[in-house]
Short mmCIF file of C-alpha atoms and ligand atoms in Angstrom, two decimals:
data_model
loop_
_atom_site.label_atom_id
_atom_site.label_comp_id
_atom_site.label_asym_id
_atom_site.label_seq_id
_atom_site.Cartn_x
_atom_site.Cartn_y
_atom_site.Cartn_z
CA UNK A 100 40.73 -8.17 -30.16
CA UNK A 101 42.90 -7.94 -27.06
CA UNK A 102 43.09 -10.82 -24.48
CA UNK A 103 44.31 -11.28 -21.37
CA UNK A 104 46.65 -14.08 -20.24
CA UNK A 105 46.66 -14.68 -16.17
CA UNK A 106 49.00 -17.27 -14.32
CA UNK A 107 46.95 -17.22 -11.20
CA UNK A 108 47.74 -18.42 -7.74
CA UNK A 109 49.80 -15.19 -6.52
CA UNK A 110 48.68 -12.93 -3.38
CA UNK A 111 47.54 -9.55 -4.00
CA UNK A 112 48.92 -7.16 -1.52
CA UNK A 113 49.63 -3.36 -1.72
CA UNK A 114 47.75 -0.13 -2.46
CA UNK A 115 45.55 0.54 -5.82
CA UNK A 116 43.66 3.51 -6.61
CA UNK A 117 40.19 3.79 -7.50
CA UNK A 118 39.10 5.69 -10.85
CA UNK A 119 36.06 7.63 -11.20
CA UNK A 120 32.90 6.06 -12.11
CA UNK A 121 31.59 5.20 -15.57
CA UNK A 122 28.21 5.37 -15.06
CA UNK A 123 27.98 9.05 -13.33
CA UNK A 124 30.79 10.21 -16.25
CA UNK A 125 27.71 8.43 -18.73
CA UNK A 126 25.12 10.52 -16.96
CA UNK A 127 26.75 14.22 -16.66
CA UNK A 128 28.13 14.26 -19.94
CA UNK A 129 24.89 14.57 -21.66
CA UNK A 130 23.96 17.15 -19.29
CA UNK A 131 26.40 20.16 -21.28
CA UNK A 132 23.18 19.97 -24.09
CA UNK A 133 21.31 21.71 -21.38
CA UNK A 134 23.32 25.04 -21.24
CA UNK A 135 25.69 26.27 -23.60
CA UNK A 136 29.27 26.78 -22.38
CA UNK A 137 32.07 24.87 -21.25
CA UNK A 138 31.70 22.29 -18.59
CA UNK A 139 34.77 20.81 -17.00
CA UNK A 140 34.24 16.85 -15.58
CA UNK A 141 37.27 16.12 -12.91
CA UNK A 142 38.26 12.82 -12.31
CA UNK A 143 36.37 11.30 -15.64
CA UNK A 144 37.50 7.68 -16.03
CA UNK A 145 39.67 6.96 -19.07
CA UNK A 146 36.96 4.43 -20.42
CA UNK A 147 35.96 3.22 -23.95
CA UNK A 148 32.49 4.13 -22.91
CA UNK A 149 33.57 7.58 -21.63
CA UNK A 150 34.83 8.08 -25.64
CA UNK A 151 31.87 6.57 -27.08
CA UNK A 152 29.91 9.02 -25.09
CA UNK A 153 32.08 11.86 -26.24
CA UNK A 154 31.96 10.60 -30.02
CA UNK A 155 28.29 10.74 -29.63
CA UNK A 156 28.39 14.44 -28.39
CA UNK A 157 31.12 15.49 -31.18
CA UNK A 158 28.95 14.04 -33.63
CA UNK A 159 25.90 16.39 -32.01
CA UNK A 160 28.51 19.52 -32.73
CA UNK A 161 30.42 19.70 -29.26
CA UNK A 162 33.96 19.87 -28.97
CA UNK A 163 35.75 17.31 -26.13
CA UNK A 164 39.22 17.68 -24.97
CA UNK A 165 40.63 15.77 -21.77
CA UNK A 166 43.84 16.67 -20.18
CA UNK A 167 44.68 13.40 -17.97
CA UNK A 168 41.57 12.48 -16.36
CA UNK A 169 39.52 16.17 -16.70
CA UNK A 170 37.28 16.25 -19.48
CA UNK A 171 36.43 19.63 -20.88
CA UNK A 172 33.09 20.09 -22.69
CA UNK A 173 32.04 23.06 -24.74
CA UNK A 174 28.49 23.08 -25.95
CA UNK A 175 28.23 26.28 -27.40
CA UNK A 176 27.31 24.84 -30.30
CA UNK A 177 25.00 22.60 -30.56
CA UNK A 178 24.36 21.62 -34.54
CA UNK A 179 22.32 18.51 -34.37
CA UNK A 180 19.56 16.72 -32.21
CA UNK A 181 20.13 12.97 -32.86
CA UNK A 182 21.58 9.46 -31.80
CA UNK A 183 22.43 7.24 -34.65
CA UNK A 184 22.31 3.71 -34.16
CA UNK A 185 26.13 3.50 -34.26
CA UNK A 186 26.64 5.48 -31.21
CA UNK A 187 23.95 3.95 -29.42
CA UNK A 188 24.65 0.09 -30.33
CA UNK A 189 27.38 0.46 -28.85
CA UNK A 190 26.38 2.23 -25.39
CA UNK A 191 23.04 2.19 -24.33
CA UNK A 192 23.39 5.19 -22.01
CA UNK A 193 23.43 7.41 -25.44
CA UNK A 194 20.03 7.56 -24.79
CA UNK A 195 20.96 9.37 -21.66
CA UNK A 196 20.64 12.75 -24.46
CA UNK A 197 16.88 12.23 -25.16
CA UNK A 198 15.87 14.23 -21.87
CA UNK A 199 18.65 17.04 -22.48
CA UNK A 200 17.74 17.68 -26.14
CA UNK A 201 14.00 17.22 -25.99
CA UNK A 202 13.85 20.12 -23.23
CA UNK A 203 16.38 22.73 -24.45
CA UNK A 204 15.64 22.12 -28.48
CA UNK A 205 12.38 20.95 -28.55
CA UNK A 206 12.88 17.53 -30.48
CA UNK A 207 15.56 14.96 -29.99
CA UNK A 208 16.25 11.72 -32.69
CA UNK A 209 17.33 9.21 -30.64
CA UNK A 210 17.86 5.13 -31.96
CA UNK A 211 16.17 2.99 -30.10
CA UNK A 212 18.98 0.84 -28.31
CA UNK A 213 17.36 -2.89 -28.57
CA UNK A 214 18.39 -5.64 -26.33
CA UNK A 215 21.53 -6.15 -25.02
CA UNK A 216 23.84 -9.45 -23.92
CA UNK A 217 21.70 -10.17 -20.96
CA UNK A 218 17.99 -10.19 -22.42
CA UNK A 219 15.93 -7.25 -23.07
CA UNK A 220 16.44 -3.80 -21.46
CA UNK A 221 13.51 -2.00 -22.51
CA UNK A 222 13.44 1.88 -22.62
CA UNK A 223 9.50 2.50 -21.77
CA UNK A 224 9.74 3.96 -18.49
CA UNK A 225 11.94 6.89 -20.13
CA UNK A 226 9.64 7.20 -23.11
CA UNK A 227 6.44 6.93 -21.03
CA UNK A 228 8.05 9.78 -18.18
CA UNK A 229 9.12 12.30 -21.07
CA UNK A 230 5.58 11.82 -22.85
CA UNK A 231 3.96 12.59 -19.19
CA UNK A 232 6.08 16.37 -19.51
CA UNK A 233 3.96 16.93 -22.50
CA UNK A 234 6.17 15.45 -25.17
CA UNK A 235 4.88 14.05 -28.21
CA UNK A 236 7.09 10.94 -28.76
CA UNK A 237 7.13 8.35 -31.80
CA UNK A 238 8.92 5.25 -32.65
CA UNK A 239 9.96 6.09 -36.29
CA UNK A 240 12.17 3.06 -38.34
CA UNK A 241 13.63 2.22 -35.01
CA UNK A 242 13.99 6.16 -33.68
CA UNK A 243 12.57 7.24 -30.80
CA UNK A 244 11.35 10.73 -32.18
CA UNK A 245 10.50 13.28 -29.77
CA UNK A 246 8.57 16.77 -29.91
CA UNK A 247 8.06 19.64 -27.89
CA UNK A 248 7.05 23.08 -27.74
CA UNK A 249 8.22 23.49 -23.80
CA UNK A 250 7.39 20.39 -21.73
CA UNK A 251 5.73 20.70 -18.60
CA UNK A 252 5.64 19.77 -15.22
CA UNK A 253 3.91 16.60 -14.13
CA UNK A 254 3.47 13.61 -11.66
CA UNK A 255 5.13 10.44 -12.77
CA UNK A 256 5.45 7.23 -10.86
CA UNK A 257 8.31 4.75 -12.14
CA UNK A 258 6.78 0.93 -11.61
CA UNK A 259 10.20 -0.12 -11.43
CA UNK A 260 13.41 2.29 -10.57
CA UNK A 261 15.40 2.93 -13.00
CA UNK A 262 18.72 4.66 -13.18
CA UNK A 263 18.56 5.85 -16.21
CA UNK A 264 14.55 6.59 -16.77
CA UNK A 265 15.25 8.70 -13.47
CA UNK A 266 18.40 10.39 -15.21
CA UNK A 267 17.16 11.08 -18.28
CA UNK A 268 13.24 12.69 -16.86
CA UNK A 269 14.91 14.96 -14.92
CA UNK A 270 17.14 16.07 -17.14
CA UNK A 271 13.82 16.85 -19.12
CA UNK A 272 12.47 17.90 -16.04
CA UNK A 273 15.09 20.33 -14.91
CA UNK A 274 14.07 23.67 -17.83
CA UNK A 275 10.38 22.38 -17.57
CA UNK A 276 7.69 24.28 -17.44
CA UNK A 277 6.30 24.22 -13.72
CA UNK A 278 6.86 21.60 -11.01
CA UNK A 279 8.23 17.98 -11.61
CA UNK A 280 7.43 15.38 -9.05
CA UNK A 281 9.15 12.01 -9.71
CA UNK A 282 7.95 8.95 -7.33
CA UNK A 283 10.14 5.65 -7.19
CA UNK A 284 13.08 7.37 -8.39
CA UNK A 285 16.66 5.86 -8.44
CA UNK A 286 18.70 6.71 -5.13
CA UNK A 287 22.19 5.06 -6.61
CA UNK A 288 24.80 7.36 -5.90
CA UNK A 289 25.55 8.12 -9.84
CA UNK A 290 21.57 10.08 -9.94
CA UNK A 291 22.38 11.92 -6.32
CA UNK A 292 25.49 13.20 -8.16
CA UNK A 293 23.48 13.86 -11.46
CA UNK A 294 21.18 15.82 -8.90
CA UNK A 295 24.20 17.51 -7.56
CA UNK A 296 25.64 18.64 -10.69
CA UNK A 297 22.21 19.79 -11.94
CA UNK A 298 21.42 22.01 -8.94
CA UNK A 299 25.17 23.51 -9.71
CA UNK A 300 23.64 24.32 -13.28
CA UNK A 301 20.99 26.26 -11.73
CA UNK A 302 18.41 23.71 -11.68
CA UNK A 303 15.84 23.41 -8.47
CA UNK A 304 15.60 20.12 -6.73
CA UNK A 305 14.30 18.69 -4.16
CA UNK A 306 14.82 15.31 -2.22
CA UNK A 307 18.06 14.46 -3.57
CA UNK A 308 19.20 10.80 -2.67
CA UNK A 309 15.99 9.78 -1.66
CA UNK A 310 12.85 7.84 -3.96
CA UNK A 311 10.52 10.72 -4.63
CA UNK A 312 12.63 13.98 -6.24
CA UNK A 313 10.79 17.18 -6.39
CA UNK A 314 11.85 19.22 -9.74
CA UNK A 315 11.36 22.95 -10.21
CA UNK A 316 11.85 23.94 -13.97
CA UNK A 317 13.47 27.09 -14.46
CA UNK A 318 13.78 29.11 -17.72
CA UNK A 319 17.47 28.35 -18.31
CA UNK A 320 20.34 26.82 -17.07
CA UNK A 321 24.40 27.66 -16.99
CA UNK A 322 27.57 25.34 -17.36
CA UNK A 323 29.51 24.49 -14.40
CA UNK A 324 32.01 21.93 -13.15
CA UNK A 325 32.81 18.98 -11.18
CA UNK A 326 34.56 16.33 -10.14
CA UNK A 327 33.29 12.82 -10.59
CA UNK A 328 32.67 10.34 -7.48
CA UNK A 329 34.84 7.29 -7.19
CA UNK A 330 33.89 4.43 -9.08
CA UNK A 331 31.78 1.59 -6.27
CA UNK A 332 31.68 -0.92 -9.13
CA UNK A 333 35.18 -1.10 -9.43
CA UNK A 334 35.64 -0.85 -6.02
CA UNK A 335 33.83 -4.00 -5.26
CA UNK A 336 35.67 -5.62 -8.23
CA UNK A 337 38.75 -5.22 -6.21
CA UNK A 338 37.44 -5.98 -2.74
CA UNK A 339 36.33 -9.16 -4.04
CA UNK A 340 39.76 -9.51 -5.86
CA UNK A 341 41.37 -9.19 -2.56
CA UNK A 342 39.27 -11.56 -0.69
CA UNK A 343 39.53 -14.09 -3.17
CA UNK A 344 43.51 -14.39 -3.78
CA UNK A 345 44.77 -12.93 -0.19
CA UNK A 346 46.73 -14.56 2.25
CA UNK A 347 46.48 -13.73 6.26
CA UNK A 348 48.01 -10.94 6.84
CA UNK A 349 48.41 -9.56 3.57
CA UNK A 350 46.28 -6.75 2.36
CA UNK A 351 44.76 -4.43 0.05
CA UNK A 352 44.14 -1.00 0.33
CA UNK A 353 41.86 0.85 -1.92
CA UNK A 354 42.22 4.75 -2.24
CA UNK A 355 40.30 7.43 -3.59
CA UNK A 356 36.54 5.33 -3.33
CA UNK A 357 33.72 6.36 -1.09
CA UNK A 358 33.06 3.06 1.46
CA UNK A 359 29.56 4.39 2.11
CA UNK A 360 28.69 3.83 -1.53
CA UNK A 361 29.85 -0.39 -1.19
CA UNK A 362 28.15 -0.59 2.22
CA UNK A 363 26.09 -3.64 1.11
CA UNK A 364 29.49 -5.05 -0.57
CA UNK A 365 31.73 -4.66 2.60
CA UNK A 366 28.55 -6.55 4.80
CA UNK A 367 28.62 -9.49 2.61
CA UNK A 368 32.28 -9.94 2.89
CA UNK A 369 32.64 -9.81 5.99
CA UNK A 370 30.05 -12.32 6.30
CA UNK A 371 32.93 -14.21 3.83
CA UNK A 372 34.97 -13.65 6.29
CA UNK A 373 37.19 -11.10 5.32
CA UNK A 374 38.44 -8.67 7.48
CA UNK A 375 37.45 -4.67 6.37
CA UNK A 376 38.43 -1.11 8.18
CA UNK A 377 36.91 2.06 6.35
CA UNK A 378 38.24 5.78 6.52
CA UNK A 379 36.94 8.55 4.60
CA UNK A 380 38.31 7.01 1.76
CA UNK A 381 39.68 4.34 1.67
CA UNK A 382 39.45 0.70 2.98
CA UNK A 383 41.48 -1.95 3.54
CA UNK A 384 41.03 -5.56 3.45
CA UNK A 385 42.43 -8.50 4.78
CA UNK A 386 41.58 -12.08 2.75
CA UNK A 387 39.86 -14.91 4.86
CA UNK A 388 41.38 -17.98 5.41
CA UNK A 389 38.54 -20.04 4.44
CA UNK A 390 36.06 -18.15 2.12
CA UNK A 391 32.42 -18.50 3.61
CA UNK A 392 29.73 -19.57 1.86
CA UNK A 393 26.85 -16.19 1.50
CA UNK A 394 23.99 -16.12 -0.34
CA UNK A 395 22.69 -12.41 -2.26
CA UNK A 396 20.48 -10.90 -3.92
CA UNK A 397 20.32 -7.99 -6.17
CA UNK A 398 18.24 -5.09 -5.50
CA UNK A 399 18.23 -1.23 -5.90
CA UNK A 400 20.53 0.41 -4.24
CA UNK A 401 21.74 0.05 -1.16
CA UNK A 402 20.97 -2.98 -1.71
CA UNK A 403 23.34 -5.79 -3.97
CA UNK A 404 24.46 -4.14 -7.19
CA UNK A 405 23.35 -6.49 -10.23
CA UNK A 406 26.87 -4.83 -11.13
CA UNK A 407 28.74 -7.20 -9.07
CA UNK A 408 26.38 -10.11 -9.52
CA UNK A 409 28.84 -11.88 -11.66
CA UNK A 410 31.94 -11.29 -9.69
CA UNK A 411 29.77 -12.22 -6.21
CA UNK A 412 29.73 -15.53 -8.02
CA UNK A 413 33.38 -15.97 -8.83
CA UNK A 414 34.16 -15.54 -5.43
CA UNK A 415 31.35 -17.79 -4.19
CA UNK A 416 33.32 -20.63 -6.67
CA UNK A 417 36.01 -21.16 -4.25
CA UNK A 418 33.69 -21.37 -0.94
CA UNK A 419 34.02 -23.51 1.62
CA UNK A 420 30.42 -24.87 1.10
CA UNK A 421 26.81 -23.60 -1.02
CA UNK A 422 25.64 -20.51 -1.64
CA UNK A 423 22.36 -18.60 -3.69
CA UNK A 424 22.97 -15.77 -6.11
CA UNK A 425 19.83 -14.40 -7.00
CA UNK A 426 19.36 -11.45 -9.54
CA UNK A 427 16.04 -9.81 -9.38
CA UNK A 428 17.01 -6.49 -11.66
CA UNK A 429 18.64 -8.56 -15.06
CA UNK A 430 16.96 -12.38 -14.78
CA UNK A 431 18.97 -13.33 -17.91
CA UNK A 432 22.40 -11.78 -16.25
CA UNK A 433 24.50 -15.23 -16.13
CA UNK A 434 26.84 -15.98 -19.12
CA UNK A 435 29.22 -15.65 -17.06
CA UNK A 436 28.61 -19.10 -15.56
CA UNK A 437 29.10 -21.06 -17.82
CA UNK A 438 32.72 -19.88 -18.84
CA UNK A 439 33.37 -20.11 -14.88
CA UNK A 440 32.64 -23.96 -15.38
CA UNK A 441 35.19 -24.54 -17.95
CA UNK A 442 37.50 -23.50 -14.95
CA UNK A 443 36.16 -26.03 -12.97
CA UNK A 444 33.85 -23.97 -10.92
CA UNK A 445 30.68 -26.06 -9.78
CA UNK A 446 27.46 -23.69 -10.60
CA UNK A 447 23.99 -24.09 -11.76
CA UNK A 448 21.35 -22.05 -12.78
CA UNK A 449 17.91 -21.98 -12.64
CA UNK A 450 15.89 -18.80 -14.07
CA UNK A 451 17.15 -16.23 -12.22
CA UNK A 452 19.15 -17.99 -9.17
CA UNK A 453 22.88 -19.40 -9.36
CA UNK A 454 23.43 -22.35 -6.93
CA UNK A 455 27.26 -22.41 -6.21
CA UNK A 456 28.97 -25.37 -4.90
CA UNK A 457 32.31 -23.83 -4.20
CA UNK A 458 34.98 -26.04 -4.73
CA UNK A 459 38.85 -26.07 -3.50
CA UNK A 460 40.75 -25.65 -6.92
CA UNK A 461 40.29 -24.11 -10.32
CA UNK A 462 41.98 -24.79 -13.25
CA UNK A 463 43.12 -22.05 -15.66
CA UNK A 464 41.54 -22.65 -19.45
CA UNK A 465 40.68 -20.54 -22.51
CA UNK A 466 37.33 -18.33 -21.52
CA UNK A 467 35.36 -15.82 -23.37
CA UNK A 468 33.42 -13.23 -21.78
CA UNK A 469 30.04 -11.83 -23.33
CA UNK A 470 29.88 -8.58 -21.09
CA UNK A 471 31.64 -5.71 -18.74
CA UNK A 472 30.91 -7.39 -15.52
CA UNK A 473 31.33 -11.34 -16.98
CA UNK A 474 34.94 -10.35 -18.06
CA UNK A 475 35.30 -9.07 -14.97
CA UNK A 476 34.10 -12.35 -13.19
CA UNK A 477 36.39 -14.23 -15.13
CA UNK A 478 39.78 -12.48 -14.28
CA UNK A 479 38.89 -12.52 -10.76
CA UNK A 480 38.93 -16.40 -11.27
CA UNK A 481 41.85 -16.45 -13.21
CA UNK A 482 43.67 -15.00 -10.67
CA UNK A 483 43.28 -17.80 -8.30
CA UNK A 484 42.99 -20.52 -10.89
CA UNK A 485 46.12 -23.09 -11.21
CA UNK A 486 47.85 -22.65 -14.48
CA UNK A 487 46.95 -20.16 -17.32
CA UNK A 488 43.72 -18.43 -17.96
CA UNK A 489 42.91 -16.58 -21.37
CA UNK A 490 40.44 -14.51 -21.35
CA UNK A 491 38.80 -13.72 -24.34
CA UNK A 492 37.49 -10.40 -25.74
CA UNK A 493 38.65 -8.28 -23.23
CA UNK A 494 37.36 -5.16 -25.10
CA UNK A 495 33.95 -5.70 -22.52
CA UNK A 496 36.27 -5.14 -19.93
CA UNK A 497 37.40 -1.94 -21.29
CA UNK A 498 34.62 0.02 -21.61
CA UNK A 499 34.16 -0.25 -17.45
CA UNK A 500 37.66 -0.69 -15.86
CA UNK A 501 40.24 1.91 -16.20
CA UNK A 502 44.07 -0.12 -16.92
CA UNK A 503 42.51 -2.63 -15.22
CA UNK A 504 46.29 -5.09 -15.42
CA UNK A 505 48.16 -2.59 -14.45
CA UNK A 506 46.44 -1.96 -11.47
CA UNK A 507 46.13 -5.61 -10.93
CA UNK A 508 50.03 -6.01 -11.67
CA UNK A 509 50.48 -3.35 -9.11
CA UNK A 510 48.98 -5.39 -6.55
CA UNK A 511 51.03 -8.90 -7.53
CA UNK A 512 48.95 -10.59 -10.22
CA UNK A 513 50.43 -11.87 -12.92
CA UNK A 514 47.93 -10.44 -15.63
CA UNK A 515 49.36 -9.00 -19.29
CA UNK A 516 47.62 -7.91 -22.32
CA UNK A 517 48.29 -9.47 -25.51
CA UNK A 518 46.69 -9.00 -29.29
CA UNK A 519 43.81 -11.90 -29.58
CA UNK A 520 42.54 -13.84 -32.35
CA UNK A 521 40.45 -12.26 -34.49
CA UNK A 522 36.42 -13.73 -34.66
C1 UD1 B 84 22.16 1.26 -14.98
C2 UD1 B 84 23.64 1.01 -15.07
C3 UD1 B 84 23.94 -0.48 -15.14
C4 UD1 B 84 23.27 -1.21 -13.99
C5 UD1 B 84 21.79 -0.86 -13.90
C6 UD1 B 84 21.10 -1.43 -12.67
C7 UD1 B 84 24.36 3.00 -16.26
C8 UD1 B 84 24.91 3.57 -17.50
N1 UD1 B 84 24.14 1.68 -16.28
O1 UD1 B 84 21.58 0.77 -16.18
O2 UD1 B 84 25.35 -0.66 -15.08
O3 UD1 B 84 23.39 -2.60 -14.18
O4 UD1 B 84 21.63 0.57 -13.84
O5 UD1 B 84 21.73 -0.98 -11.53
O6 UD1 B 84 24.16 3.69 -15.29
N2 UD1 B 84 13.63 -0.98 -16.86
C9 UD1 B 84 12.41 -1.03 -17.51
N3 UD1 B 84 12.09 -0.01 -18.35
C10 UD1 B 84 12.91 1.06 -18.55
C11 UD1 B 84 14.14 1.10 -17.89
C12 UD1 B 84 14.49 0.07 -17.05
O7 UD1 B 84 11.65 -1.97 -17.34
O8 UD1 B 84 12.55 1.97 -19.32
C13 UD1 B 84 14.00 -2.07 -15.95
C14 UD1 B 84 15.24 -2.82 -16.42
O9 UD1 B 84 14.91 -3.84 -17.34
C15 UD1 B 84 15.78 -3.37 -15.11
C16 UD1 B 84 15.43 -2.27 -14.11
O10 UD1 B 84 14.43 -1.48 -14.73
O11 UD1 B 84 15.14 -4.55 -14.74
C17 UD1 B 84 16.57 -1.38 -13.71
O12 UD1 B 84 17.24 -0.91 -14.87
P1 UD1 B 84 17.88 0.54 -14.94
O13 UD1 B 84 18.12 1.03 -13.55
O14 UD1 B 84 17.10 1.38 -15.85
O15 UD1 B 84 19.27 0.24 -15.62
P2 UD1 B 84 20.10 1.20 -16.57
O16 UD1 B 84 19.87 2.62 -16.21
O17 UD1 B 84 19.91 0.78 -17.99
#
């Protein structure tokens, strides 16, 4: 297993572009099992989870080829209607297929995923809004097994929004039979562009980007193509890279992202006291001199992204005074912190709320992340840490950041990849 070995302390400065994002790539992917053809997916992230997605679709009789960052997808045949456990252990957005094949085939096999590194991330509101179309779903030695003659249209109301319980019902919804009204739905901008691509594919709906989606069925649906928004996740990863390890004066520009999409990011560090100009797309930021202490809170979007929960705190280390991380979406979302501590960062946490007591210096150590955003967390304070950092089990980091060291090296960290120890 890979590692990654940071001397931290030097000034990112310069221009680094921003790859498309893994979690709409995870989302239209599945969507080529709702028409047969060939689908083409511009700017798709060169991910591990972007090929364990793929693997998942090969293995359902599709046939993916990528040329640089477009993936091509041909579903013309389609020879099987289940998830095993392998894919899905690995990914939980395999079960992303459930709504595609349960509409166009009539009966999907999907694994049930189980939890995941940061406590349980139950699948029930996708189960319980694919039942309400009129499909009879089991849970069969740990299979979700689903059945269908042609669902229908119904009214479903999410308790909580979910991306992917939104995703996955209206890609159920979408060749229903009759109308489809989803309230609560997920308004993050990977679902709008879900929505987007769907409409493309001939599908009908209504209220696009907003928490109540209006779904048409139609009788069928065709391939088409398109190219996949920037990536916000990563985009905030290196904002708060940037703000953390920047001198005055010396910036970093970000190209190819969508600053609409980070809005909530770019408030709360400014209120750091960085310094932030938008365009179309790009922004640019300038470090502050003295971090600021800011307290957040995760919420649906627009609000916080639990997605940069982790690396909120890493900057929040080096304050200049205390600040409250709350989580409300993942309460268990913090193994992160302890790692942070053996590099002398000064957190606590209590249930679902990190108190951070930033502190001036941290000092580089051996660290082992447990998931995507922790590792991510941990390079960003490796990069300002004294000394040398290893960071453990970098394969996390893999599945969500495209060449993340080169990109970093680009910018003036001293980051490089090496072979790890085996566990
Ligand atoms: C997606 C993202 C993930 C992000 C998360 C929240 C993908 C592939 N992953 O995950 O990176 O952290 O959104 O922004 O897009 N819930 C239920 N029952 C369900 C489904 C969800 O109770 O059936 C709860 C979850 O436990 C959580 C909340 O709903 O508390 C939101 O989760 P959800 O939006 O579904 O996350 P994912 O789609 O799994």
């Amino acid at each position: 297993m890979d590692k990654f070995l940071i001397r931290g302390g030097k000034p990112l400065g310069g221009t680094v572009a921003i790859s498309g994002a893994k979690n709409a790539s995870l989302a239209l992917m599945p969507a080529a099992l709702l028409a047969p053809g060939r689908y083409r997916f511009g700017n798709t992230p060169l991910l591990r989870d972007v090929v364990t997605m793929s693997r998942l679709l090969e293995s359902m009789g599709l046939r993916i080829t990528h040329d640089d960052h477009t993936l091509s997808v041909d579903s013309t045949t389609v020879s099987s209607h289940e998830a095993p456990y392998e894919h899905v252990k690995k990914m939980r957005a395999s079960v992303y297929v459930l709504g595609p094949l349960v509409s166009r085939f009539g009966e999907a096999r999907v694994s049930l995923p189980g939890g995941c590194a940061w406590g349980p991330r139950p699948v029930n509101l996708h189960i319980e809004g694919i039942r309400k179309l009129g499909a009879d779903i089991q849970l069969e030695a740990g299979y979700i097994v689903a059945r269908a003659k042609r669902l229908h249209g119904a009214r479903i109301l999410f308790d909580v929004s979910s991306v992917g319980a939104t995703g996955n019902v209206m890609m159920a919804a979408v060749l229903a039979n009759g109308t489809t009204l989803i309230e609560n739905a997920a308004q993050e901008p990977e679902i709008v562009q879900l929505s987007e691509f769907l409409v493309r594919m001939g599908a009908r709906i209504q209220g696009v980007g907003t928490g109540r989606i209006e779904i048409e069925g139609v009788d069928e649906l065709h391939p088409a193509d398109i190219a996949t928004i920037p990536d916000r996740i990563e985009t905030g990863t290196f904002l708060v890279a940037a703000a953390l390890t920047g001198t005055k004066g010396k910036g970093v520009r970000l190209e190819r992202c969508t600053p609409n999409h980070v809005g909530s990011i770019i408030v709360k560090l400014e209120d750091a006291g960085a310094t932030i100009r938008t365009g179309p797309d790009w922004i640019e930021i300038e470090a502050p001199e003295q971090i600021r202490p800011v307290n957040a809170t995760t919420a649906i979007y627009p609000g916080f992204p639990t997605d940069m929960q982790a690396q909120w705190i890493a900057l929040m280390a080096r304050a200049h005074g205390t600040s409250v991380i709350t989580d409300t979406i993942y309460f268990d979302r913090f193994m992160h912190v302890p790692e942070l501590v053996r590099l002398g960062a000064n957190i606590t946490v209590k249930e679902n709320i990190a108190t951070v007591m930033g502190v001036d210096r941290l000092v580089g150590a051996k660290v082992m992340s447990t998931d995507l955003r922790a590792s991510a967390s941990l390079i960003l304070a490796g990069l300002v840490a004294e000394g040398t950092t290893e960071v453990l089990r970098v394969y996390h980091l893999d599945r969500g950041y495209e060449h993340v060291e080169t990109k970093l090296q680009a910018l003036g960290a001293d980051i490089r990849r090496e072979p790890g120890e085996e566990f």
